[in-house]
Coordinates of C-alpha atoms in Angstrom, one line a residue:
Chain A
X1 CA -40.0 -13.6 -66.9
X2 CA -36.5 -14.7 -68.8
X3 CA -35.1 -17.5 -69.4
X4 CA -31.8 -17.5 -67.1
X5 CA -28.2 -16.4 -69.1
X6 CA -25.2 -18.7 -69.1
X7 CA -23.8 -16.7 -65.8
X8 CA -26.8 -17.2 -63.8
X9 CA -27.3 -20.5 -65.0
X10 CA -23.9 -21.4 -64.2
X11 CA -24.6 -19.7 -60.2
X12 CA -27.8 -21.7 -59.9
X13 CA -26.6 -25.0 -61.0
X14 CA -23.2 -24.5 -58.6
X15 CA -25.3 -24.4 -56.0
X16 CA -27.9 -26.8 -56.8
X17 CA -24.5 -29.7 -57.2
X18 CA -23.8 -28.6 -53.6
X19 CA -26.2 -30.8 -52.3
X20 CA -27.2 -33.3 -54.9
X21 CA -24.2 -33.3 -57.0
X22 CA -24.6 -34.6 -60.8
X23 CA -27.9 -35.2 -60.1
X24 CA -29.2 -32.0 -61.4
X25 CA -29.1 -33.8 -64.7
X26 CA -32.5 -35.0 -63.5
X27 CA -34.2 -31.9 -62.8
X28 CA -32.9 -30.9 -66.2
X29 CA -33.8 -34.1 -67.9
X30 CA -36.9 -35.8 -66.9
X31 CA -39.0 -38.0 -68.3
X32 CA -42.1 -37.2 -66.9
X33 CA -41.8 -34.0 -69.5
X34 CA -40.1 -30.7 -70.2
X35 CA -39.4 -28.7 -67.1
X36 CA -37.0 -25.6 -67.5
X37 CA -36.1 -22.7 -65.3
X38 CA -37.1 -19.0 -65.9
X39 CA -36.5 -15.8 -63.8
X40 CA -38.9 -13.5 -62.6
X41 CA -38.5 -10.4 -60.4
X42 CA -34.5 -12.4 -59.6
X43 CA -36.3 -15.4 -58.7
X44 CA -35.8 -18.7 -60.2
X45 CA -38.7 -21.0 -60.9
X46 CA -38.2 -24.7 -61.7
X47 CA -41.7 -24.8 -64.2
X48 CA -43.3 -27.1 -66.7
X49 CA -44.0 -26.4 -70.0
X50 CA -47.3 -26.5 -69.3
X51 CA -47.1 -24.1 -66.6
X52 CA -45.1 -21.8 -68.7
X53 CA -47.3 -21.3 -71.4
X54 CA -50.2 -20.4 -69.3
X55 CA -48.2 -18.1 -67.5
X56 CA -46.3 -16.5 -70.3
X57 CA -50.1 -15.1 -71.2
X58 CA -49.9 -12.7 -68.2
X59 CA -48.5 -9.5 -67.8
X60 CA -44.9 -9.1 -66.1
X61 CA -46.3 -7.3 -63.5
X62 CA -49.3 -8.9 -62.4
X63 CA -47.6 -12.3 -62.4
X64 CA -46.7 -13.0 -58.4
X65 CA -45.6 -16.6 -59.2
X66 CA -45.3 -19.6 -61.1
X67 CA -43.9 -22.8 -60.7
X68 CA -41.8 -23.6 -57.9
X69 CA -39.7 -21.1 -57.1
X70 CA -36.1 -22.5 -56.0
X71 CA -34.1 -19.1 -54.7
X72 CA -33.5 -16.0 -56.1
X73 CA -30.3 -13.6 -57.0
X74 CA -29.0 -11.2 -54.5
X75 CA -28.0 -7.9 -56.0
X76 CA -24.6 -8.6 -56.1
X77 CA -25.5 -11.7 -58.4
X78 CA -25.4 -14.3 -56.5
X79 CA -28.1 -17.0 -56.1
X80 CA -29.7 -17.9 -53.0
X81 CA -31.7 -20.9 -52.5
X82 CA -35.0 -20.8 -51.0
X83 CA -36.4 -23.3 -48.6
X84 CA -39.0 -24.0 -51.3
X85 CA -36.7 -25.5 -53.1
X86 CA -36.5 -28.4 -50.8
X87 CA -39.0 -30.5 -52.5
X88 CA -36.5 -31.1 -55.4
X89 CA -32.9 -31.3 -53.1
X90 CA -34.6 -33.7 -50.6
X91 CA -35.0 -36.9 -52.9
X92 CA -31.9 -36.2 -54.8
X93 CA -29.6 -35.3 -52.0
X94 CA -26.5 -37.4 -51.7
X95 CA -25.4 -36.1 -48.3
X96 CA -28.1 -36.4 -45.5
X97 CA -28.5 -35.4 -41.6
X98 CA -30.9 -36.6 -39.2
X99 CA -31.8 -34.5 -36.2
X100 CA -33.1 -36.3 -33.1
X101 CA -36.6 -35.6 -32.1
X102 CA -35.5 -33.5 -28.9
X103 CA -33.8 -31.2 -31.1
X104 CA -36.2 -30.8 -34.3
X105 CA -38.2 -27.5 -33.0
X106 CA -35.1 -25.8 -32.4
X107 CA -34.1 -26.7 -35.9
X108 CA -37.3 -25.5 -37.3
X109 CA -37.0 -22.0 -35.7
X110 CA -34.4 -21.4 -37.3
X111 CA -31.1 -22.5 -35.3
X112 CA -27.9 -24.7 -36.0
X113 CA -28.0 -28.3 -35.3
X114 CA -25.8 -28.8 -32.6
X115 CA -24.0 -32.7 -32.3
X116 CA -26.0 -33.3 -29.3
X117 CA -29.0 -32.8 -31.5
X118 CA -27.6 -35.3 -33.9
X119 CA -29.0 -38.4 -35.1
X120 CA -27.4 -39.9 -37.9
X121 CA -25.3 -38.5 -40.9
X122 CA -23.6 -39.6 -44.0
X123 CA -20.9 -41.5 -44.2
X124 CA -17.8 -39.1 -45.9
X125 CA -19.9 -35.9 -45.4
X126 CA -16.8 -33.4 -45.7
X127 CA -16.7 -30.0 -44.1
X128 CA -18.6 -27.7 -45.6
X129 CA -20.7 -30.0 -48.0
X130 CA -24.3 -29.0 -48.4
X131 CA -26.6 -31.4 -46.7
X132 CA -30.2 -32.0 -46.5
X133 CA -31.6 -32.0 -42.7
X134 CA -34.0 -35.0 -42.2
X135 CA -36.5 -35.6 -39.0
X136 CA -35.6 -39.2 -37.9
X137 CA -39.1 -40.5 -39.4
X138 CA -37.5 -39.2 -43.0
X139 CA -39.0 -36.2 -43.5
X140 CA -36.8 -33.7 -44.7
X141 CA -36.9 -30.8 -42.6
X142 CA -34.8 -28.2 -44.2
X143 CA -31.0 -27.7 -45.6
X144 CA -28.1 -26.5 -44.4
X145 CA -24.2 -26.8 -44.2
X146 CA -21.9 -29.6 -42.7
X147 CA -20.0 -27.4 -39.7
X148 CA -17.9 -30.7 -39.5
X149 CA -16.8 -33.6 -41.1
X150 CA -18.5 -37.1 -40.1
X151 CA -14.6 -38.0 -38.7
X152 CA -14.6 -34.7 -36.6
X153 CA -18.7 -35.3 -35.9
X154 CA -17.0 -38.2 -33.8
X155 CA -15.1 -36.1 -31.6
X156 CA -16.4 -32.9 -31.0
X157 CA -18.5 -32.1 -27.7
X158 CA -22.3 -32.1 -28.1
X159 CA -22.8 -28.4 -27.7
X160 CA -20.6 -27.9 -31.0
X161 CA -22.4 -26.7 -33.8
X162 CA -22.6 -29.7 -36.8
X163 CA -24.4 -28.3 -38.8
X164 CA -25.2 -24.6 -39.7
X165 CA -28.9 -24.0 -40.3
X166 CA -29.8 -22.0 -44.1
X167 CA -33.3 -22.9 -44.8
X168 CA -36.4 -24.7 -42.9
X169 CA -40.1 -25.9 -43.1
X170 CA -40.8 -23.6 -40.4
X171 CA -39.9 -20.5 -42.8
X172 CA -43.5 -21.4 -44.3
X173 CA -44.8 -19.8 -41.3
X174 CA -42.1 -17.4 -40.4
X175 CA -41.5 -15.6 -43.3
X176 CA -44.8 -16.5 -44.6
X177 CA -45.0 -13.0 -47.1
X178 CA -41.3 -13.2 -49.1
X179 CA -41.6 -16.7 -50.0
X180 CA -43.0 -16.9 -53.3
Chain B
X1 CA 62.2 56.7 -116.5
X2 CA 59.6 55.0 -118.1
X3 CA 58.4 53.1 -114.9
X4 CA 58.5 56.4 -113.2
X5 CA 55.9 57.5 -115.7
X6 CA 53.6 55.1 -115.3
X7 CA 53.3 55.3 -111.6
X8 CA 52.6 59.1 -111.8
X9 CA 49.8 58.2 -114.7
X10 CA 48.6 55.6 -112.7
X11 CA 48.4 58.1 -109.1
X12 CA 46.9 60.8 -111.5
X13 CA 44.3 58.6 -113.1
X14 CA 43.2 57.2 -109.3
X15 CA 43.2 60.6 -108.0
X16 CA 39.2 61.8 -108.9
X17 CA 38.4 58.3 -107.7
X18 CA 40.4 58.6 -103.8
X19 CA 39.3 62.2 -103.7
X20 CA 35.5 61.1 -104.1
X21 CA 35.9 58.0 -101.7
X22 CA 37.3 59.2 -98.6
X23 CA 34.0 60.0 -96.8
X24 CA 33.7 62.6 -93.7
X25 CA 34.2 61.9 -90.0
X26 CA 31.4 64.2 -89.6
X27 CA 28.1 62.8 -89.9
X28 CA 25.3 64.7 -90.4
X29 CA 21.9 63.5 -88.7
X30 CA 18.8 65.2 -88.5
X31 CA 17.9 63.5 -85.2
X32 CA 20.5 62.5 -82.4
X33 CA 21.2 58.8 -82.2
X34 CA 20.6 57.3 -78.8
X35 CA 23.4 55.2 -77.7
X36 CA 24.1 52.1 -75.3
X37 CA 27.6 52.0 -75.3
X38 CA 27.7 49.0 -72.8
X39 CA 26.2 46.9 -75.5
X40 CA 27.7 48.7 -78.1
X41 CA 24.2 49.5 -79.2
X42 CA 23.1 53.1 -81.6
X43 CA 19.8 53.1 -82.4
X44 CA 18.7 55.7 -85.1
X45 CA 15.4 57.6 -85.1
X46 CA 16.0 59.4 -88.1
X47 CA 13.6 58.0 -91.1
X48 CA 15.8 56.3 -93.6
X49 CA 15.7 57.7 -97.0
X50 CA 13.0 56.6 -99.1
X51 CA 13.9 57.0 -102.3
X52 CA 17.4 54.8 -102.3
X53 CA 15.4 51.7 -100.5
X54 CA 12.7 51.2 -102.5
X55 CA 13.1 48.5 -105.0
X56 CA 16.0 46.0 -105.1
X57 CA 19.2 45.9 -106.6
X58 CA 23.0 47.7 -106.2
X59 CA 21.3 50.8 -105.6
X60 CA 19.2 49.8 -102.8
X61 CA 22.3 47.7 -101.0
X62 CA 24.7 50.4 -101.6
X63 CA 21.9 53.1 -99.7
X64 CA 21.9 50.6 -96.7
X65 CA 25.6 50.2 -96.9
X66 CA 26.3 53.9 -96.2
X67 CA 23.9 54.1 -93.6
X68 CA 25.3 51.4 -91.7
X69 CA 28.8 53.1 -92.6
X70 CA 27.3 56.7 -91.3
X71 CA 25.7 54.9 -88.0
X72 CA 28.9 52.9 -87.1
X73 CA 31.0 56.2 -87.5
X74 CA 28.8 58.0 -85.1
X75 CA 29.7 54.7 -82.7
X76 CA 33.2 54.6 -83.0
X77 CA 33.1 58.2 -82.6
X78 CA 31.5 58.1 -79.3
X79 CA 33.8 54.6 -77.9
X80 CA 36.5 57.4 -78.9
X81 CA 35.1 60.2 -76.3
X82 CA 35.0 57.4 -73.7
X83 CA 38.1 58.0 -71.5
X84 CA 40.9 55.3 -72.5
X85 CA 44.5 54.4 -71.2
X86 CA 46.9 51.8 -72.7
X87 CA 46.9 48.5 -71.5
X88 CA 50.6 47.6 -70.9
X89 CA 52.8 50.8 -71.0
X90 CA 52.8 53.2 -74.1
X91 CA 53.0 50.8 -76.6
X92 CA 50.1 48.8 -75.8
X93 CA 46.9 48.6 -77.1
X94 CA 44.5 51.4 -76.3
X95 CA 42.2 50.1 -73.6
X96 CA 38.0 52.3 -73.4
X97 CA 36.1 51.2 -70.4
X98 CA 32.8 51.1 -71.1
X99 CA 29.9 52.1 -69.2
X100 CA 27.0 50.0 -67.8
X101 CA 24.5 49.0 -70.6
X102 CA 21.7 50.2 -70.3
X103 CA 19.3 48.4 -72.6
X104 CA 17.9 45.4 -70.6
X105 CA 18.4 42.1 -73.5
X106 CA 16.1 39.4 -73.0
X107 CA 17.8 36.5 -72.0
X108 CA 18.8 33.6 -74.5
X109 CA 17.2 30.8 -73.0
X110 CA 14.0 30.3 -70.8
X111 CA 14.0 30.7 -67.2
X112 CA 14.7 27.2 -66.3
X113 CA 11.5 25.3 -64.5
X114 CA 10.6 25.1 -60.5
X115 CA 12.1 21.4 -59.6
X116 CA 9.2 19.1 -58.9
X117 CA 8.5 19.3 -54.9
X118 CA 9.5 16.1 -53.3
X119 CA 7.4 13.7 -51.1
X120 CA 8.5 14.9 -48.4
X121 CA 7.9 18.9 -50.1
X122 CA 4.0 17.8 -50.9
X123 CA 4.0 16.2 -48.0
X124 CA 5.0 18.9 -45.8
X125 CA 2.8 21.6 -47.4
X126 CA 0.0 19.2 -47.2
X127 CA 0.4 19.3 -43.4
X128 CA 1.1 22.3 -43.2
X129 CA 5.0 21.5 -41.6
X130 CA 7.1 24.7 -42.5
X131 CA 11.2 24.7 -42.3
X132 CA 12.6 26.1 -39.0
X133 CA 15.6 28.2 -40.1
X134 CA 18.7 27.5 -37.9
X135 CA 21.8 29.0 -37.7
X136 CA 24.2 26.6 -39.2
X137 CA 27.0 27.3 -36.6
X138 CA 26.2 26.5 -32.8
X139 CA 28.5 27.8 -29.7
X140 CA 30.9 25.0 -29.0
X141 CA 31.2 24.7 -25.3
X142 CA 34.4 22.3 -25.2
X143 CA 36.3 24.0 -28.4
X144 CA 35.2 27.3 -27.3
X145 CA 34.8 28.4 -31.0
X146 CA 31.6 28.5 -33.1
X147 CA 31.7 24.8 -35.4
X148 CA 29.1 23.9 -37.9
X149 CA 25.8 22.2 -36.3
X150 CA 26.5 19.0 -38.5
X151 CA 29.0 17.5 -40.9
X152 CA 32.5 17.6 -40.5
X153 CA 34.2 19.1 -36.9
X154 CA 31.0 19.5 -35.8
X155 CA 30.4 21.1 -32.5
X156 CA 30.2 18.3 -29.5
X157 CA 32.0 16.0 -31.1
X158 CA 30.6 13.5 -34.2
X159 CA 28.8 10.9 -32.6
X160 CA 29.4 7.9 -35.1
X161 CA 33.3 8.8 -34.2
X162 CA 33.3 8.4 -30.6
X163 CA 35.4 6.0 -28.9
X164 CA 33.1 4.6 -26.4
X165 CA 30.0 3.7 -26.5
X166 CA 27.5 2.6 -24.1
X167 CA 25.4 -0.6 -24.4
X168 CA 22.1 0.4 -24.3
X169 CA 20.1 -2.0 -21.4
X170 CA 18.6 -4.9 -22.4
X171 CA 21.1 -5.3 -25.2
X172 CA 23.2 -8.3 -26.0
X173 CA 26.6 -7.5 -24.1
X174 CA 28.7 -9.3 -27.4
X175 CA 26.9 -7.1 -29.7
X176 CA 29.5 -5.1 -31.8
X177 CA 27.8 -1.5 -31.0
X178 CA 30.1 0.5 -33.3
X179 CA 29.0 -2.1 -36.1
X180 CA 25.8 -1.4 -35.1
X181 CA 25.9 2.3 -35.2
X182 CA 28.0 1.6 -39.1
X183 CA 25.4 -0.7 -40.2
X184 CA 22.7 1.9 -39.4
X185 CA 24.4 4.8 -40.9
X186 CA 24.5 2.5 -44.3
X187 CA 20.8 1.7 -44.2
X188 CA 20.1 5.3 -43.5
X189 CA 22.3 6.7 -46.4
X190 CA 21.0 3.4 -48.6
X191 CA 17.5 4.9 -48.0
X192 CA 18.1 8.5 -48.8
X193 CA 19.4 7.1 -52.2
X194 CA 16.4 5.2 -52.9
X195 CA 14.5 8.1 -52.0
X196 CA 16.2 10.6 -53.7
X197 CA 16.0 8.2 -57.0
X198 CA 12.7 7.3 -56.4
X199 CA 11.8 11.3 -56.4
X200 CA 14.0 11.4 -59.3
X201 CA 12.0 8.8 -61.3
X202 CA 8.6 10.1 -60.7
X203 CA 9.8 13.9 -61.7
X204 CA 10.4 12.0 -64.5
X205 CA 7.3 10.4 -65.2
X206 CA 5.4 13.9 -64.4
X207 CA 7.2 15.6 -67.0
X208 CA 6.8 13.0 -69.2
X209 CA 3.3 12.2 -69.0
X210 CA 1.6 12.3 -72.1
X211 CA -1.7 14.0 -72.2
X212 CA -4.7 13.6 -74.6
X213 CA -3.7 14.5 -78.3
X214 CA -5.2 18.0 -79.1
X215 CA -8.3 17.2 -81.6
X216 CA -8.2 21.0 -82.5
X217 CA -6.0 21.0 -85.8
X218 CA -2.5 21.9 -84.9
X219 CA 0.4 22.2 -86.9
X220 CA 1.9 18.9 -86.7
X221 CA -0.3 16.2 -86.2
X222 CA 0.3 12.6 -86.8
X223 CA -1.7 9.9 -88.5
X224 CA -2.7 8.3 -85.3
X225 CA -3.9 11.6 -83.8
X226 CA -5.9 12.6 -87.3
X227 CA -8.0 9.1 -87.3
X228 CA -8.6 10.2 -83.9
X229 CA -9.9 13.6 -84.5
X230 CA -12.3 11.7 -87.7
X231 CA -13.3 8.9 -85.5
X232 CA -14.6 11.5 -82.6
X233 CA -16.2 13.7 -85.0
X234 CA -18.0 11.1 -87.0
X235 CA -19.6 9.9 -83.4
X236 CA -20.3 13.4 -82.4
X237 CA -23.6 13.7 -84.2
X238 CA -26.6 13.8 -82.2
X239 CA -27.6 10.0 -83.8
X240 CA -24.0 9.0 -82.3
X241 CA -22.8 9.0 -86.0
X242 CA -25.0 5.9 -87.0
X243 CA -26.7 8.2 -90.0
X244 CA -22.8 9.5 -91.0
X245 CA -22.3 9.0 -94.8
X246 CA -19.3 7.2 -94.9
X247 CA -16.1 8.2 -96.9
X248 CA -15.7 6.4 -100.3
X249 CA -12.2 4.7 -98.7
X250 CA -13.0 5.2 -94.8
X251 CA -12.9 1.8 -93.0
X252 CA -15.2 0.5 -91.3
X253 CA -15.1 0.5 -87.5
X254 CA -16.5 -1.4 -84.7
X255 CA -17.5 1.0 -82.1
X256 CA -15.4 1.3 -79.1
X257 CA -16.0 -1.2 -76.6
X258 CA -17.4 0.4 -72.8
X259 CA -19.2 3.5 -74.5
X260 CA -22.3 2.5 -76.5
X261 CA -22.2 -1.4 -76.3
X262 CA -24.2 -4.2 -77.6
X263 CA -27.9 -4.0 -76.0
X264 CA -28.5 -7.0 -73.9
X265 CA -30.8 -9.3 -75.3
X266 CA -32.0 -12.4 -73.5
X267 CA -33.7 -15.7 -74.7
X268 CA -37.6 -15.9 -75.8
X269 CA -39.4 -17.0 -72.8
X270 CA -41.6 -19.3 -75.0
X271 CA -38.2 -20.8 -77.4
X272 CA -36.9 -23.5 -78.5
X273 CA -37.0 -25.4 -74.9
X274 CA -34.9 -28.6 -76.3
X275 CA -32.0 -26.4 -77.2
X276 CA -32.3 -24.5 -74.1
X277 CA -32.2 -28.2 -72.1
X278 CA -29.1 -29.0 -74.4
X279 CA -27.6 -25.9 -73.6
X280 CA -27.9 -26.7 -70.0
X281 CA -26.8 -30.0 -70.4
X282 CA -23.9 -28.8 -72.0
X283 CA -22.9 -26.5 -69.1
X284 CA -23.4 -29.4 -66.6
X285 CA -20.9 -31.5 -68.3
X286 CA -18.3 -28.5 -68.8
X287 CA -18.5 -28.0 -65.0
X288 CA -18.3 -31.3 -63.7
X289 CA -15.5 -32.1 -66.0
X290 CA -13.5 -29.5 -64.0
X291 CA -13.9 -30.9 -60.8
X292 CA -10.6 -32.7 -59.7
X293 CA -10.7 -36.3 -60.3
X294 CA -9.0 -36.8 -56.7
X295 CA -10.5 -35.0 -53.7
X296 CA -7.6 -35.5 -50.9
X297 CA -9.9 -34.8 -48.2
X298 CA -12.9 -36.9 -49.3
X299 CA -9.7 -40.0 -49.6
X300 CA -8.3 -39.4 -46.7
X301 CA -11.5 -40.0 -44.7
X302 CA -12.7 -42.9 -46.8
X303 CA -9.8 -44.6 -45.6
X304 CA -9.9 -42.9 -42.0
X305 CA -13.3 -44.6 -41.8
X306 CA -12.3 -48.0 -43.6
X307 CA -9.4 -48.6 -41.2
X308 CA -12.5 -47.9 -38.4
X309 CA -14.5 -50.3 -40.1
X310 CA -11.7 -52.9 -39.8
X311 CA -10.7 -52.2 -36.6
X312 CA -14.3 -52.5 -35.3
X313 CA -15.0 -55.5 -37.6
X314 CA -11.6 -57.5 -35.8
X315 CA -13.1 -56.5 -32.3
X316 CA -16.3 -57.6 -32.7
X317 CA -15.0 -61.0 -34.3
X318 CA -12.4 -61.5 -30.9
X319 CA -15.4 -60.8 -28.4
X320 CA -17.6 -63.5 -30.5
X321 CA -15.2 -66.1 -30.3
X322 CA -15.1 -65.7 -26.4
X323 CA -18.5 -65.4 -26.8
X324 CA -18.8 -62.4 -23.9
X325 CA -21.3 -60.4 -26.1
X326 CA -24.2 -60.9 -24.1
X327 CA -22.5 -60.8 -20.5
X328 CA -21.0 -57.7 -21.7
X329 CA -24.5 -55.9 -22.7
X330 CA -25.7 -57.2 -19.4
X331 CA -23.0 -55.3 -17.6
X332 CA -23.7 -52.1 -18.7
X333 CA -27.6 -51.6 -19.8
X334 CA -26.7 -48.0 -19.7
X335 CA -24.8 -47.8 -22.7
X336 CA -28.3 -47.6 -24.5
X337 CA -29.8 -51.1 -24.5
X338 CA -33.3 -49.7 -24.9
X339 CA -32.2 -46.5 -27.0
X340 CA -30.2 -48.0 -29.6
X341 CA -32.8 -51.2 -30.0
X342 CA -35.6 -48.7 -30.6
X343 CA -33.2 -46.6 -33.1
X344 CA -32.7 -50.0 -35.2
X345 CA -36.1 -50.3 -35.7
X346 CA -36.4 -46.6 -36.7
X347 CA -33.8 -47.0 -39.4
X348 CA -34.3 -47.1 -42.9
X349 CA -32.5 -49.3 -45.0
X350 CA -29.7 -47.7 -46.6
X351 CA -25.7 -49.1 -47.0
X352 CA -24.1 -46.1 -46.5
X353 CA -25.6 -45.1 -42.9
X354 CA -23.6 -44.6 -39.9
X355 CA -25.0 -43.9 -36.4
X356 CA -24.3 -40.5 -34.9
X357 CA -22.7 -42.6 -31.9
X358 CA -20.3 -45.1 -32.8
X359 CA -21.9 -48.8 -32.1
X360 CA -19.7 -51.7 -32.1
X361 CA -20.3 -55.1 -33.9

């Protein structure tokens, strides 16, 4: 367990702003007290102080865990974010997709959302933006990337891919033993 | 009478000198000398006299002298047994032949080197492609005579001087073909140039290539290649040099960057957390000050969608004032009457929400 250098600190944040922009600020900054992130075995985890301390008191290799662990670095150095991390990028994401109710299972094992499975989406969502994949009751259901814009949303036919799928709740169950 | 006198004195006082300095044709030698008379060569395998070279001084130079005086006799005498005639009529100069040298002499200069092969050369012995020899004159059926294969009154005819020429099908009929065939030739000689320079320049460049200074000591070696040869052997301890006493003027070097760099060292886990979050902070506002302050694409659909906005916002306003809202919901219930009523009641509050199909008013 490290803190994270400049480089990787630079990867994780420039992926963190693709979906909630400048408002990693408040993951940096909170009020509530001092949360920081550290890497273990190439895995980021978003931790409190609190949290930290305890777990500083245990050995590198028996400690599986700690905090909340938001992606980790590929080999080649880049970062990867986890669907764990979707607790933090849901209430602070600025572009947002809702998937009709029809459609939410096949989101949730794993495919693309496809515009016939689209509810509603942001206003200005460019192509390729990082969005945040919402059930229509509001409960986020994943992340992913826009496929198209919210103009070309408008136009496309419904079996066209909208949004490309990169992390869901139904990993939890999937890939149960590599998320950490 | 007097004069007369004095000459005789004078012949009769050089006498015992002339008498003493006129030395013998006849050379005696204890061994033969071997000649080359083709390189005017005598070598002399007879010891030279001790006694009258040891030392220096007039005695020493005079020994030498005579028996280079002795050895050149024996020479001349031998060019004079060569047969001889005289070179233009009786009253020329008297001409010796002489024989075939036999003494092999190295030669002045070295052998010059082996060109470097071509591309084409390491090319062809990399493949393996070995030159056909041909005969450089072929049969010429219409001359009836044997002409050169290529170049100049070559046999058949030259081909780039024919006076016809065919236009090959598919070809554009206006097409100047002997322009063509001219324009072709140029490229082609344009590219054996190039070629030929290009070989040229990287012969060059393999002759010239500079390899590693020697760090052995050699004779000439210049300051550069001497702080070399210190700063490897200061390094080449087993400690990497780091326990090297250091010369009382010797400067201080940072080691080279690559081979033994600085160990990576991270942050404490447990630090100074504020700093960290500062640090971070920092970082945020150094990356999000290099965004670009326009984003063309985001504009263009901002106004894409506010020109929808207005459009939509005029239509709805035209069908309120004829007041056909409700007939027109009435005519077609299939649009999503029940769908898009029990969607409205789904929705969340929120300003900047669109519906995934377009709804007008």
């Amino acid at each position: 367990m490290r803190p994270l250098t400049e480089a990787e600190t630079r990867a994780v944040f420039e992926k963190l702003g693709r979906y909630i922009g400048e408002n990693i600020q408040l993951l940096v900054e909170r009020p509530d007290g001092t949360y920081c992130f550290r890497l273990h075995r190439d895995r980021v985890y978003y931790v409190s102080e609190k949290l930290l301390k305890g777990a500083a008191s245990i050995p590198r290799g028996s400690l599986v865990a700690l905090g909340t662990c938001f992606g980790k670095f590929t080999k080649t150095q880049k970062f990867r974010l986890n669907v764990t991390a979707l607790d933090f990028l849901a209430p602070y994401a600025k572009y947002k997709v809702w998937v009709k109710p029809g459609s939410e299972q096949s989101f949730l094992y794993g495919n693309h959302v496809l515009k016939s499975g689209l509810g509603r989406i942001t206003e200005n969502t460019a192509q390729y933006q990082g969005v945040v994949v919402y059930s229509m009751a509001d409960v986020p259901l994943g992340f992913g990337v826009a496929a198209k814009s919210t103009q070309d949303c408008r136009k496309v036919d419904p079996m066209a891919i909208v949004v490309f799928h990169q992390a869901d709740v139904g990993e939890y169950v999937r890939s149960e033993d590599t998320l950490t | 009478m007097a004069a007369a006198v004095r000459v005789e004195e004078l012949l009769a006082a050089a006498a015992p000198g002339e008498r003493e300095a006129p030395r013998s044709v006849a050379v005696e030698k204890e061994l033969e000398l071997e000649f080359d008379l083709g390189n005017l060569l005598a070598l002399d395998p007879n010891p030279p006299p001790a006694a009258g070279l040891r030392g220096a001084g007039p005695r020493r130079e005079a020994a030498l002298r005579a028996l280079a005086r002795d050895n050149a006799q024996l020479l001349v005498a031998q060019l004079w047994a060569l047969p001889a005639e005289r070179a233009g009529g009786a009253a020329g100069p008297l001409v010796a032949s002489l024989p075939e040298p036999s003494c092999r002499l190295p030669r002045e200069k070295p052998p010059p080197k082996p060109r470097p092969p071509t591309r084409w050369e390491q090319f062809a012995r990399l493949k393996g492609i070995r030159r056909r020899k041909r005969t450089s004159l072929v049969w010429d059926e219409q001359a009836k005579e044997w002409r050169r294969r290529w170049g100049y009154r070559r046999a058949g005819g030259d081909p780039a001087r024919s006076w016809l020429l065919e236009v090959p099908a598919g070809a554009d009929p206006e097409e100047d073909q002997f322009a063509k065939k001219r324009q072709e030739k140029r490229e082609r000689v344009a590219r054996n140039e190039f070629n030929r320079l290009r070989n040229l320049a990287r012969a060059h460049r393999a002759s010239t290539a500079i390899p590693a200074p020697p760090l052995h000591p050699t004779g000439h070696q210049s300051r550069q290649e001497l702080g070399l040869a210190a700063r490897v052997a200061r390094v080449s301890t087993a400690s990497l040099g780091r326990f090297q006493p250091r010369l009382p003027k010797e400067p201080v070097e940072l080691p080279p960057r690559g081979r033994c760099s600085k160990k990576r060292r991270f942050e404490p886990v447990l630090g100074d957390l504020a700093a960290e979050r500062g640090r971070q902070l920092e970082l945020l506002k150094a990356m999000n000050s290099k965004k670009p302050a326009l984003d063309i694409t985001r504009a263009v659909n901002k106004q894409l969608r506010e020109e929808d906005a207005e459009a939509a916002a005029a239509k709805g306003k035209k069908q309120k004032q004829r007041g056909k809202r409700g007939r027109r919901q009435q005519q077609r219930p299939a649009r999503g009457g029940r769908k898009s009523g029990a969607r409205r009641q789904q929705r969340p509050a929120g300003g900047n929400i669109t519906g995934g199909k377009r709804k007008k008013a």
